[in-house]
Coordinates of C-alpha atoms and ligand atoms in Angstrom, one line a residue:
M1 CA -6.9 7.2 17.6
S2 CA -9.7 4.8 16.8
K3 CA -8.9 1.3 15.7
I4 CA -8.3 0.5 12.1
I5 CA -9.2 -3.0 10.9
G6 CA -7.7 -4.8 7.9
I7 CA -10.2 -6.3 5.6
D8 CA -9.6 -9.0 2.9
L9 CA -12.8 -8.4 0.8
G10 CA -12.7 -11.6 -1.1
T11 CA -14.7 -12.8 -4.1
T12 CA -15.8 -15.8 -2.2
N13 CA -14.9 -15.2 1.5
S14 CA -13.9 -12.2 3.5
C15 CA -11.6 -12.0 6.5
V16 CA -10.9 -9.3 9.1
G17 CA -7.7 -8.8 11.1
I18 CA -6.4 -6.3 13.6
M19 CA -3.1 -5.7 15.4
E20 CA -3.6 -5.5 19.2
D21 CA -0.6 -4.9 21.4
G22 CA 1.8 -5.9 18.6
R23 CA 0.0 -9.2 18.1
L24 CA -2.2 -10.1 15.1
L25 CA -5.8 -11.1 15.8
I26 CA -8.1 -12.5 13.2
I27 CA -11.6 -11.3 14.2
P28 CA -14.2 -14.1 14.2
N29 CA -17.7 -13.4 12.9
D30 CA -20.8 -13.7 15.0
E31 CA -20.9 -17.5 14.4
G32 CA -17.3 -17.9 15.5
F33 CA -15.8 -18.5 12.0
R34 CA -12.6 -16.7 11.0
T35 CA -13.8 -16.1 7.4
T36 CA -17.2 -14.9 6.3
P37 CA -18.8 -15.8 2.9
S38 CA -19.1 -12.7 0.7
V39 CA -22.7 -13.5 0.0
V40 CA -25.8 -11.3 0.4
A41 CA -29.4 -12.8 0.2
F42 CA -32.7 -11.0 -0.1
T43 CA -35.6 -13.0 1.2
K44 CA -39.2 -12.7 -0.1
E45 CA -40.2 -11.6 3.4
G46 CA -38.1 -8.5 3.0
S47 CA -35.1 -9.4 5.1
I48 CA -31.5 -9.2 4.0
L49 CA -29.0 -11.9 5.1
V50 CA -25.2 -11.6 4.9
G51 CA -22.5 -14.2 5.3
N52 CA -23.1 -17.8 6.4
A53 CA -26.8 -17.2 6.8
A54 CA -27.0 -16.1 3.2
K55 CA -24.9 -19.0 2.0
R56 CA -27.0 -21.5 3.8
Q57 CA -30.2 -20.6 2.0
Q58 CA -28.6 -20.1 -1.4
I59 CA -29.8 -23.4 -2.9
M60 CA -33.4 -22.6 -2.0
N61 CA -33.3 -18.9 -3.1
P62 CA -30.7 -18.8 -5.9
E63 CA -32.1 -15.9 -7.9
N64 CA -32.0 -13.5 -4.9
T65 CA -28.7 -14.6 -3.5
V66 CA -25.8 -12.5 -4.7
F67 CA -22.3 -14.0 -4.6
S68 CA -19.0 -13.2 -6.4
I69 CA -20.1 -9.5 -6.6
K70 CA -16.4 -8.6 -6.7
R71 CA -16.3 -9.8 -10.3
F72 CA -18.6 -6.9 -11.2
M73 CA -17.1 -4.1 -9.2
G74 CA -16.2 -1.2 -11.5
R75 CA -17.1 -3.1 -14.6
K76 CA -19.1 -2.2 -17.7
Y77 CA -22.1 -4.4 -18.5
T78 CA -20.6 -4.8 -22.0
D79 CA -17.2 -6.0 -20.8
K80 CA -16.2 -9.3 -22.2
E81 CA -15.6 -10.8 -18.8
V82 CA -19.1 -9.7 -17.6
A83 CA -20.7 -11.4 -20.6
N84 CA -18.9 -14.7 -19.6
D85 CA -19.9 -14.3 -15.9
I86 CA -23.5 -13.7 -16.5
K87 CA -23.8 -17.3 -17.7
L88 CA -22.5 -18.5 -14.3
I89 CA -24.8 -16.6 -12.0
P90 CA -28.4 -17.2 -11.2
Y91 CA -29.2 -13.6 -10.2
K92 CA -30.1 -10.9 -12.7
L93 CA -27.7 -8.2 -14.0
Q94 CA -28.5 -5.2 -16.1
P95 CA -26.7 -2.1 -17.5
A96 CA -27.0 1.3 -15.7
D97 CA -27.4 4.5 -17.6
N98 CA -23.7 5.0 -17.7
G99 CA -23.0 1.4 -18.8
D100 CA -22.0 0.1 -15.4
V101 CA -23.3 -3.2 -14.1
R102 CA -26.4 -3.2 -11.8
V103 CA -27.9 -6.1 -9.9
E104 CA -31.7 -6.6 -9.9
V105 CA -33.1 -8.4 -7.0
L106 CA -36.8 -8.6 -6.1
G107 CA -37.6 -5.6 -8.3
R108 CA -34.9 -3.4 -6.7
I109 CA -31.7 -2.2 -8.4
Y110 CA -28.3 -2.2 -6.6
S111 CA -24.9 -1.2 -7.7
P112 CA -22.1 -3.7 -7.0
P113 CA -20.6 -1.3 -4.4
E114 CA -23.9 -1.4 -2.5
I115 CA -23.9 -5.2 -2.3
S116 CA -20.2 -5.1 -1.3
A117 CA -21.1 -2.5 1.3
M118 CA -23.6 -4.9 2.9
V119 CA -20.8 -7.5 3.3
L120 CA -18.5 -4.8 4.8
M121 CA -21.3 -3.7 7.2
K122 CA -21.5 -7.2 8.5
L123 CA -17.7 -7.4 8.9
K124 CA -17.8 -4.0 10.6
K125 CA -20.6 -5.0 13.0
D126 CA -19.0 -8.3 13.9
S127 CA -15.7 -6.5 14.6
E128 CA -17.5 -3.9 16.8
N129 CA -19.2 -6.6 18.7
Y130 CA -16.0 -8.5 19.2
L131 CA -13.8 -5.5 20.1
H132 CA -16.6 -3.8 22.1
E133 CA -16.0 -0.4 20.4
P134 CA -17.0 1.4 17.2
V135 CA -14.9 0.7 14.2
E136 CA -14.8 3.5 11.6
K137 CA -11.6 3.0 9.6
A138 CA -10.3 0.2 7.5
V139 CA -7.5 -0.9 5.2
I140 CA -9.1 -2.9 2.4
T141 CA -7.3 -5.2 0.0
V142 CA -7.9 -5.6 -3.7
P143 CA -6.2 -7.7 -6.4
A144 CA -3.1 -6.1 -7.7
Y145 CA -4.6 -6.3 -11.1
F146 CA -7.7 -4.2 -10.1
N147 CA -7.9 -1.1 -12.4
D148 CA -8.8 2.4 -11.3
S149 CA -12.6 1.9 -11.6
Q150 CA -12.4 -1.3 -9.6
R151 CA -10.4 0.4 -6.9
Q152 CA -12.7 3.4 -6.8
A153 CA -15.7 1.0 -6.6
T154 CA -14.1 -0.7 -3.6
K155 CA -13.5 2.7 -1.9
D156 CA -17.2 3.6 -2.6
A157 CA -18.3 0.3 -1.0
G158 CA -16.4 1.2 2.1
K159 CA -17.9 4.7 2.3
I160 CA -21.4 3.4 1.8
A161 CA -20.8 0.9 4.7
G162 CA -19.8 3.8 6.9
L163 CA -16.1 3.0 6.8
E164 CA -13.3 5.4 6.0
V165 CA -11.0 3.4 3.7
V166 CA -7.7 4.8 4.9
R167 CA -5.7 2.7 2.4
I168 CA -6.3 0.3 -0.4
I169 CA -3.5 -2.2 -0.7
N170 CA -2.8 -5.0 -3.1
E171 CA -3.7 -8.5 -1.9
P172 CA -0.3 -10.1 -2.7
T173 CA 1.5 -7.3 -1.1
A174 CA -0.6 -7.7 2.0
A175 CA 0.2 -11.4 2.1
A176 CA 3.9 -10.6 1.9
L177 CA 3.5 -8.1 4.7
S178 CA 2.0 -10.8 6.9
S179 CA 5.1 -12.9 6.7
D180 CA 8.2 -12.4 8.8
F181 CA 10.5 -12.8 5.8
D182 CA 11.5 -9.1 6.0
S183 CA 13.3 -9.7 9.3
K184 CA 15.6 -12.2 7.6
N185 CA 18.3 -11.5 5.1
K186 CA 17.4 -9.9 1.8
M187 CA 15.3 -12.2 -0.4
K188 CA 13.1 -12.3 -3.4
I189 CA 9.7 -13.9 -3.0
V190 CA 6.8 -14.7 -5.3
I191 CA 3.2 -14.4 -3.9
Y192 CA 1.0 -16.7 -5.9
D193 CA -2.6 -15.9 -4.9
L194 CA -5.4 -17.9 -6.4
G195 CA -8.7 -17.2 -4.7
G196 CA -12.3 -17.8 -5.6
G197 CA -12.4 -15.3 -8.5
T198 CA -9.1 -13.7 -9.2
F199 CA -5.5 -14.7 -9.7
D200 CA -2.6 -12.4 -8.7
V201 CA 1.1 -12.9 -8.8
S202 CA 3.6 -10.5 -7.4
I203 CA 7.4 -10.6 -7.0
L204 CA 8.8 -8.7 -4.0
K205 CA 12.2 -7.9 -2.8
L206 CA 12.3 -8.0 1.0
G207 CA 14.8 -7.1 3.7
K208 CA 15.2 -5.2 6.9
G209 CA 11.6 -4.0 7.0
I210 CA 11.4 -2.9 3.3
F211 CA 8.8 -4.6 1.1
E212 CA 9.4 -3.6 -2.5
V213 CA 7.2 -4.9 -5.2
M214 CA 9.3 -5.6 -8.3
S215 CA 6.5 -6.6 -10.6
T216 CA 2.9 -7.8 -10.6
S217 CA 0.6 -9.6 -13.0
G218 CA -2.5 -11.6 -12.9
D219 CA -6.0 -12.3 -14.2
T220 CA -9.1 -10.7 -12.6
H221 CA -11.2 -13.5 -14.0
L222 CA -9.5 -16.7 -13.0
G223 CA -10.1 -18.5 -9.7
G224 CA -11.8 -21.3 -7.8
D225 CA -15.2 -20.5 -9.5
D226 CA -13.7 -21.6 -12.8
F227 CA -12.6 -25.0 -11.3
D228 CA -16.2 -25.4 -10.0
Q229 CA -17.7 -24.5 -13.3
A230 CA -15.5 -27.2 -15.1
I231 CA -16.9 -29.8 -12.6
I232 CA -20.4 -28.6 -13.2
D233 CA -20.0 -28.8 -17.0
Y234 CA -18.6 -32.3 -16.6
L235 CA -21.6 -33.4 -14.3
I236 CA -24.2 -31.9 -16.7
D237 CA -22.7 -33.6 -19.7
D238 CA -22.5 -36.9 -17.9
F239 CA -26.1 -36.5 -16.7
Y240 CA -27.2 -35.6 -20.3
K241 CA -25.6 -38.7 -21.7
Q242 CA -27.5 -40.9 -19.3
E243 CA -30.9 -39.2 -19.0
H244 CA -31.1 -36.8 -22.1
I245 CA -32.1 -34.0 -19.8
D246 CA -30.2 -30.7 -19.9
L247 CA -29.8 -29.2 -16.4
R248 CA -28.3 -26.0 -17.8
N249 CA -31.7 -24.3 -17.9
D250 CA -32.7 -25.1 -14.4
R251 CA -31.5 -22.4 -12.0
V252 CA -32.1 -24.4 -8.8
A253 CA -30.4 -27.5 -10.2
L254 CA -27.5 -25.3 -11.3
Q255 CA -27.1 -23.9 -7.8
R256 CA -27.2 -27.4 -6.3
L257 CA -24.6 -28.5 -8.8
K258 CA -22.4 -25.6 -7.9
D259 CA -22.6 -26.4 -4.2
A260 CA -21.8 -30.1 -4.9
A261 CA -19.0 -29.3 -7.3
E262 CA -17.2 -27.0 -4.8
K263 CA -17.6 -29.6 -2.0
A264 CA -16.3 -32.3 -4.2
K265 CA -13.3 -30.2 -5.3
I266 CA -12.4 -29.3 -1.7
N267 CA -12.7 -32.9 -0.6
L268 CA -10.5 -34.1 -3.5
S269 CA -7.7 -31.9 -2.2
T270 CA -7.3 -34.6 0.5
L271 CA -9.2 -37.7 -0.8
D272 CA -8.7 -39.8 -3.9
S273 CA -12.3 -40.0 -4.9
V274 CA -15.7 -38.7 -3.8
E275 CA -19.3 -39.7 -4.4
I276 CA -21.7 -37.0 -5.6
T277 CA -25.4 -37.6 -5.1
L278 CA -28.1 -35.1 -5.9
Q279 CA -31.5 -36.6 -5.3
F280 CA -34.5 -35.4 -7.4
I281 CA -32.3 -33.1 -9.6
A282 CA -34.8 -33.4 -12.5
V283 CA -38.1 -34.9 -13.6
G284 CA -38.1 -37.1 -16.6
K285 CA -41.0 -38.7 -18.6
D286 CA -40.9 -41.6 -16.3
G287 CA -40.6 -39.8 -13.0
P288 CA -37.9 -38.1 -10.8
K289 CA -34.2 -38.4 -11.7
H290 CA -31.2 -38.5 -9.4
L291 CA -27.6 -37.6 -10.2
Q292 CA -25.2 -40.1 -8.7
T293 CA -21.6 -40.4 -9.7
I294 CA -18.1 -40.9 -8.5
L295 CA -15.4 -38.3 -9.2
T296 CA -11.8 -39.2 -8.7
R297 CA -8.9 -36.8 -8.1
D298 CA -7.4 -38.0 -11.5
Q299 CA -10.6 -37.1 -13.3
L300 CA -10.8 -33.7 -11.5
E301 CA -7.2 -33.0 -12.5
H302 CA -7.9 -34.0 -16.1
I303 CA -10.8 -31.6 -16.4
T304 CA -9.2 -28.6 -14.6
K305 CA -5.6 -28.9 -15.8
D306 CA -6.0 -26.2 -18.4
I307 CA -7.5 -23.8 -15.8
A308 CA -4.5 -24.3 -13.5
E309 CA -2.1 -23.9 -16.4
R310 CA -3.6 -20.5 -17.2
T311 CA -1.8 -19.1 -14.2
A312 CA 1.6 -19.8 -15.9
G313 CA 1.3 -16.9 -18.3
P314 CA 1.0 -14.2 -15.7
C315 CA 3.8 -15.8 -13.6
E316 CA 6.2 -15.7 -16.6
K317 CA 5.2 -12.1 -17.3
A318 CA 5.9 -11.1 -13.7
L319 CA 9.3 -12.9 -13.8
D320 CA 10.1 -11.1 -17.1
A321 CA 9.1 -7.7 -15.8
A322 CA 11.3 -8.2 -12.7
N323 CA 14.1 -9.4 -14.9
L324 CA 14.5 -12.6 -12.9
K325 CA 14.9 -16.3 -13.6
P326 CA 13.0 -18.8 -11.5
S327 CA 16.3 -19.9 -9.9
E328 CA 16.7 -16.4 -8.5
I329 CA 13.5 -16.7 -6.4
D330 CA 14.0 -17.7 -2.8
E331 CA 10.4 -18.6 -1.8
V332 CA 7.1 -19.1 -3.6
V333 CA 4.3 -18.3 -1.1
L334 CA 0.8 -19.7 -1.7
V335 CA -2.2 -17.6 -0.8
G336 CA -5.9 -18.0 -1.6
G337 CA -8.2 -21.1 -0.9
Q338 CA -7.7 -22.6 -4.4
T339 CA -4.0 -23.1 -3.8
K340 CA -4.9 -25.9 -1.4
M341 CA -5.6 -28.1 -4.5
P342 CA -2.6 -30.5 -5.1
L343 CA -2.8 -29.9 -8.9
V344 CA -2.3 -26.1 -8.4
R345 CA 0.7 -26.8 -6.2
N346 CA 2.2 -29.0 -8.9
V347 CA 1.7 -26.3 -11.5
V348 CA 3.4 -23.8 -9.2
Q349 CA 6.3 -26.2 -8.6
R350 CA 6.7 -26.7 -12.4
I351 CA 6.6 -23.0 -13.1
F352 CA 9.1 -21.9 -10.5
R353 CA 11.0 -25.2 -10.2
K354 CA 10.8 -25.1 -6.5
E355 CA 8.5 -26.5 -3.8
P356 CA 6.0 -23.8 -2.7
Y357 CA 6.3 -22.4 0.9
L358 CA 3.3 -23.4 2.9
G359 CA 4.0 -21.4 6.1
L360 CA 1.2 -18.8 5.6
N361 CA -2.4 -19.5 6.2
P362 CA -3.8 -19.1 2.7
D363 CA -7.2 -18.0 4.0
E364 CA -6.0 -15.4 6.5
A365 CA -2.6 -14.0 5.2
V366 CA -4.2 -11.2 3.2
A367 CA -6.3 -9.9 6.1
A368 CA -3.3 -10.3 8.4
G369 CA -1.2 -8.1 6.1
A370 CA -4.0 -5.5 5.8
A371 CA -4.1 -5.4 9.6
K372 CA -0.3 -4.9 9.7
Q373 CA -0.5 -2.1 7.2
A374 CA -3.3 -0.5 9.4
S375 CA -0.9 -0.6 12.3
V376 CA 1.8 1.0 10.2
L377 CA -0.7 3.8 9.2
K378 CA -1.6 4.3 12.9
G379 CA 2.1 4.7 13.7
D380 CA 2.2 1.6 16.0
I381 CA 4.6 -0.2 13.7
R382 CA 7.4 2.1 12.5
D383 CA 10.1 -0.1 10.9
I384 CA 8.2 -1.2 7.8
L385 CA 8.2 0.5 4.4
L386 CA 5.9 -0.7 1.7
L387 CA 6.8 0.2 -1.9
D388 CA 4.1 -1.0 -4.3
V389 CA 3.8 -0.8 -8.1
T390 CA 1.1 0.0 -10.6
A391 CA -0.1 -3.0 -12.6
F392 CA -0.7 -1.0 -15.9
S393 CA 0.8 1.6 -18.1
L394 CA -1.1 4.9 -18.2
G395 CA -1.4 7.5 -20.8
L396 CA -3.5 9.5 -23.3
K397 CA -5.0 9.0 -26.7
T398 CA -3.3 11.3 -29.1
E399 CA -3.2 12.1 -32.8
G400 CA -4.2 9.1 -35.0
G401 CA -5.5 7.2 -32.0
I402 CA -2.0 6.5 -30.7
F403 CA -1.6 5.7 -27.0
S404 CA 1.0 8.0 -25.5
K405 CA 2.3 6.5 -22.3
I406 CA 3.0 8.7 -19.3
I407 CA 3.5 6.2 -16.5
D408 CA 5.0 2.8 -17.3
K409 CA 3.6 -0.5 -15.9
N410 CA 5.3 -1.7 -12.7
S411 CA 6.3 1.9 -11.7
S412 CA 6.6 2.3 -7.9
I413 CA 3.7 4.1 -6.3
P414 CA 2.9 6.8 -5.2
T415 CA 4.1 8.5 -8.3
R416 CA 3.5 11.7 -10.2
K417 CA 4.6 12.3 -13.8
S418 CA 3.7 14.8 -16.5
D419 CA 4.3 15.3 -20.2
M420 CA 3.7 18.1 -22.7
Y421 CA 1.1 18.1 -25.5
T422 CA -0.1 20.5 -28.2
N423 CA -2.8 21.3 -30.6
T424 CA -2.8 20.2 -34.2
I425 CA -5.4 22.6 -35.6
D426 CA -5.1 26.4 -35.9
N427 CA -7.1 28.4 -33.3
Q428 CA -8.3 25.3 -31.4
S429 CA -10.0 26.4 -28.3
F430 CA -10.2 23.2 -26.3
V431 CA -8.8 19.7 -26.1
R432 CA -10.6 16.6 -24.9
I433 CA -8.2 14.4 -23.1
E434 CA -8.9 10.6 -23.0
V435 CA -7.1 8.7 -20.3
Y436 CA -6.3 5.0 -21.0
Q437 CA -4.6 2.2 -19.2
G438 CA -3.0 -0.8 -20.9
E439 CA 0.0 -1.9 -22.9
K440 CA -1.2 -1.8 -26.5
P441 CA 0.2 0.9 -29.0
M442 CA -3.3 2.0 -30.1
A443 CA -5.5 3.6 -27.4
A444 CA -8.6 1.9 -28.6
D445 CA -7.1 -1.5 -27.7
N446 CA -6.6 -0.4 -24.1
K447 CA -9.1 0.5 -21.4
M448 CA -10.5 4.0 -21.3
I449 CA -10.7 5.1 -17.7
G450 CA -11.8 8.7 -18.0
T451 CA -12.0 11.8 -20.0
F452 CA -11.9 15.5 -19.4
D453 CA -11.9 18.7 -21.4
L454 CA -9.4 21.5 -21.1
M455 CA -11.2 24.7 -22.3
G456 CA -10.3 28.2 -23.2
I457 CA -7.0 27.7 -25.0
P458 CA -6.1 31.1 -26.6
P459 CA -6.2 31.3 -30.4
G460 CA -2.9 30.3 -32.0
K461 CA -1.4 28.3 -34.8
A462 CA -1.2 24.5 -34.7
G463 CA 1.6 23.3 -32.5
T464 CA 1.8 26.4 -30.4
A465 CA -0.3 25.4 -27.4
K466 CA 1.7 23.9 -24.5
I467 CA -0.5 21.6 -22.5
S468 CA 1.1 19.9 -19.6
V469 CA -0.8 16.7 -18.5
M470 CA -0.1 15.5 -15.0
F471 CA -0.7 11.9 -13.8
D472 CA -0.8 11.3 -10.1
I473 CA -1.2 7.8 -8.6
D474 CA -1.6 7.7 -4.8
A475 CA -0.6 5.0 -2.5
N476 CA -4.1 3.3 -3.0
G477 CA -3.3 3.0 -6.7
I478 CA -6.0 5.6 -7.5
I479 CA -5.3 7.9 -10.4
K480 CA -5.9 11.7 -10.7
V481 CA -5.2 13.4 -14.0
S482 CA -4.9 17.2 -14.4
A483 CA -4.0 19.5 -17.3
K484 CA -2.6 23.0 -17.6
D485 CA -2.2 25.4 -20.5
E486 CA 1.4 26.5 -20.1
A487 CA 1.1 29.1 -22.8
T488 CA -1.0 31.4 -20.7
G489 CA 0.6 30.4 -17.5
K490 CA -2.9 30.3 -16.0
E491 CA -4.4 27.2 -14.4
Q492 CA -7.2 26.0 -16.6
A493 CA -10.5 24.7 -15.2
I494 CA -10.9 21.1 -16.2
K495 CA -14.0 19.2 -16.5
I496 CA -13.8 15.6 -15.3
T497 CA -16.3 13.3 -16.9
P498 CA -16.3 10.1 -15.0
D499 CA -16.4 7.3 -17.5
S500 CA -17.8 4.8 -15.0
G501 CA -18.5 4.4 -11.4
L502 CA -20.7 6.3 -8.9
S503 CA -20.5 10.0 -8.5
G504 CA -19.8 11.5 -5.0
S505 CA -23.5 12.4 -4.5
E506 CA -24.6 8.9 -5.5
V507 CA -22.3 7.4 -2.9
D508 CA -23.6 9.8 -0.3
K509 CA -27.2 9.0 -1.1
M510 CA -26.5 5.3 -0.9
K511 CA -24.7 5.7 2.4
K512 CA -27.7 7.6 3.7
D513 CA -30.4 5.3 2.2
I514 CA -28.7 2.0 2.8
G515 CA -25.7 2.6 5.1
E516 CA -27.3 4.2 8.0
E517 CA -30.5 2.2 8.0
F518 CA -28.6 -1.0 7.6
S519 CA -26.2 -0.2 10.4
K520 CA -29.1 0.3 12.7
K521 CA -30.9 -2.8 11.7
M522 CA -27.7 -4.9 11.9
S523 CA -26.9 -3.9 15.4
A524 CA -30.4 -5.0 16.5
N525 CA -30.5 -8.2 14.6
E526 CA -28.5 -10.3 12.1
K527 CA -31.6 -10.2 9.9
L528 CA -31.7 -6.9 8.1
K529 CA -34.6 -5.1 6.6
A530 CA -34.6 -4.2 3.0
P531 CA -33.3 -0.7 2.3
Q532 CA -35.4 2.1 0.7
D533 CA -35.6 2.1 -3.0
Y534 CA -32.5 3.3 -4.6
R535 CA -33.3 5.4 -7.5
E536 CA -30.4 6.1 -9.8
E537 CA -29.5 9.7 -10.3
K538 CA -29.2 10.6 -13.9
S539 CA -25.7 10.1 -15.1
K540 CA -23.9 13.4 -15.1
G541 CA -22.2 12.5 -18.4
A542 CA -22.8 15.2 -20.9
E543 CA -24.6 17.6 -18.6
G544 CA -23.3 21.1 -18.7
L545 CA -20.9 20.7 -21.7
P546 CA -20.6 23.9 -23.5
G547 CA -22.6 24.2 -26.8
E548 CA -19.4 24.7 -28.7
L549 CA -18.0 21.4 -27.6
D550 CA -21.3 19.6 -28.2
S551 CA -21.5 20.7 -31.8
R552 CA -17.9 19.9 -32.5
K553 CA -17.9 16.6 -30.7
K554 CA -18.8 14.8 -33.9
A555 CA -15.6 15.9 -35.5
S556 CA -12.5 13.8 -35.2
I557 CA -11.7 15.4 -31.9
F558 CA -8.5 13.4 -31.3
D559 CA -6.8 14.7 -34.3
I560 CA -6.4 18.0 -32.5
F561 CA -4.2 16.7 -29.8
K562 CA -0.7 15.3 -30.1
K563 CA 2.5 14.9 -28.1
K564 CA 4.6 18.0 -28.2
E565 CA 8.3 17.5 -29.2
R566 CA 10.5 19.2 -26.7
Ligands
AMP601 P1 -10.6 -17.4 -1.2 O1 -11.1 -16.4 -2.2 O2 -9.1 -17.2 -0.9 O3 -11.4 -17.5 0.0 O4 -10.7 -18.8 -2.0 C1 -11.9 -19.4 -2.2 C2 -11.7 -20.5 -3.2 O5 -10.8 -21.5 -2.6 C3 -13.0 -21.2 -3.5 O6 -13.1 -21.4 -4.9 C4 -12.9 -22.5 -2.7 O7 -13.7 -23.5 -3.3 C5 -11.4 -22.8 -2.8 N1 -11.0 -23.7 -1.8 C6 -11.1 -23.5 -0.5 N2 -10.6 -24.6 0.2 C7 -10.1 -25.5 -0.8 C8 -9.5 -26.7 -0.8 N3 -9.2 -27.4 0.4 N4 -9.2 -27.3 -2.0 C9 -9.4 -26.7 -3.1 N5 -10.0 -25.5 -3.2 C10 -10.4 -24.9 -2.0

């Protein structure tokens, strides 16, 4: 069987691991580094750079250097989080026909999975060069709090990159897998994972090879980038006070500030103060201006305390969901680059009333766990069992807009559950089923993740149809929903209308246009040629809906569907 690599596809950095002869190996990139920046740059000369090469030229080419693309995976352009992030990035975003986010660089349009695929292709190529054999399969990690669209988008990225994604696993679960805690006595651990863009916390029960996730919580928009932004805001305000020049409108200055802010933050994890100098940052009436200031660790902690404190809420939720008190936790394990900040460690210690465990490498633990899971899937490791959970409740919108839960949050996966529904109007010939995830009682307050229509219900009085709706969550956390009209006993054809994401044919087209050409170019040279134009296929959305449904769509369609009392 061909090799399976484990990939931590991070917001800021990515890392690849593999188990070889029972030993874990972190695969270095072509420059010898064990992590690779998740950055893709498009140069005016028509080349594409990925990783360190892209990061190095970021300051000079900010508008065409795409970073933190993970924040936009599987997202709608109108999502609140996207609106916030647009302010933080110098490259251009725009909505796709189906409302997804698209990136525009040098007049070309890319979906977030395509950009992620370019990072994956670099990781794949570097792994192949290192291992001296083709790599076609991978386990890829995602934040536990990634929803279905975000997981699907990650799988699509793998496919575009020419990788079969044999399993998607949650980052904190992967980190736990990389530890050797399971060989010890039974214990309960917390994985506190604060990376560049996301925060995840999971509580696991371990023992004798079993890794059982008890609960998970987090925030997909909280990470090191937010700490950097707080420093940038502080520097901009300080500069404005002195020079009356607002640097917020200057994209190159902003990129230089971001670079300086992150460096200062990292250095202040070990030093008490740092000097920040940015020569020629602006031009005033009386000539060029320089930014020069001292930032102390105390000041940094003062301006970022609230951000670190935002991790407390998800930690408390995870404890509640697992029905545990902090005193019942045996170890709190830190993962993610941002946990190297002393302030973050203090916040963790306050929340869990215990010194955090520092035995795992926060940059590599997730990739290491993914590699271990790959080895389990290959059958090389047999004595490990991973029992993960779903981070959200799942259900349907029913009569009056009420959210009818089918699968509860923190249920073990894989899982399969069904419930029975009925019509509320006489002679209703179809139902439109809207699938939501979230915890609020009204469907509209949760996130809609897909719709489909069940057609051809035989004529009958209200309340007579028996429609069984089945939810199936696989081990990747990816959801399938199906429905059956029990009254006729026949399987009904259902029409899935993806609410977001790429269709199968779009992914295939991208793989062809970008994947294959890139792979060839990458093997020859680290500098990649720009791919062919990617023209979006028309969204499949309403195409092919029967006329009957089209004309009735305007009616209050959800009043014709309610939970059936058994
Ligand atoms: P990750 O996504 O796990 O690679 O984490 C990346 C984040 O960790 C970035 O925001 C980095 O700036 C941050 N980071 C890395 N090293 C340190 C450090 N020594 N102190 C504070 N933050 C760090």
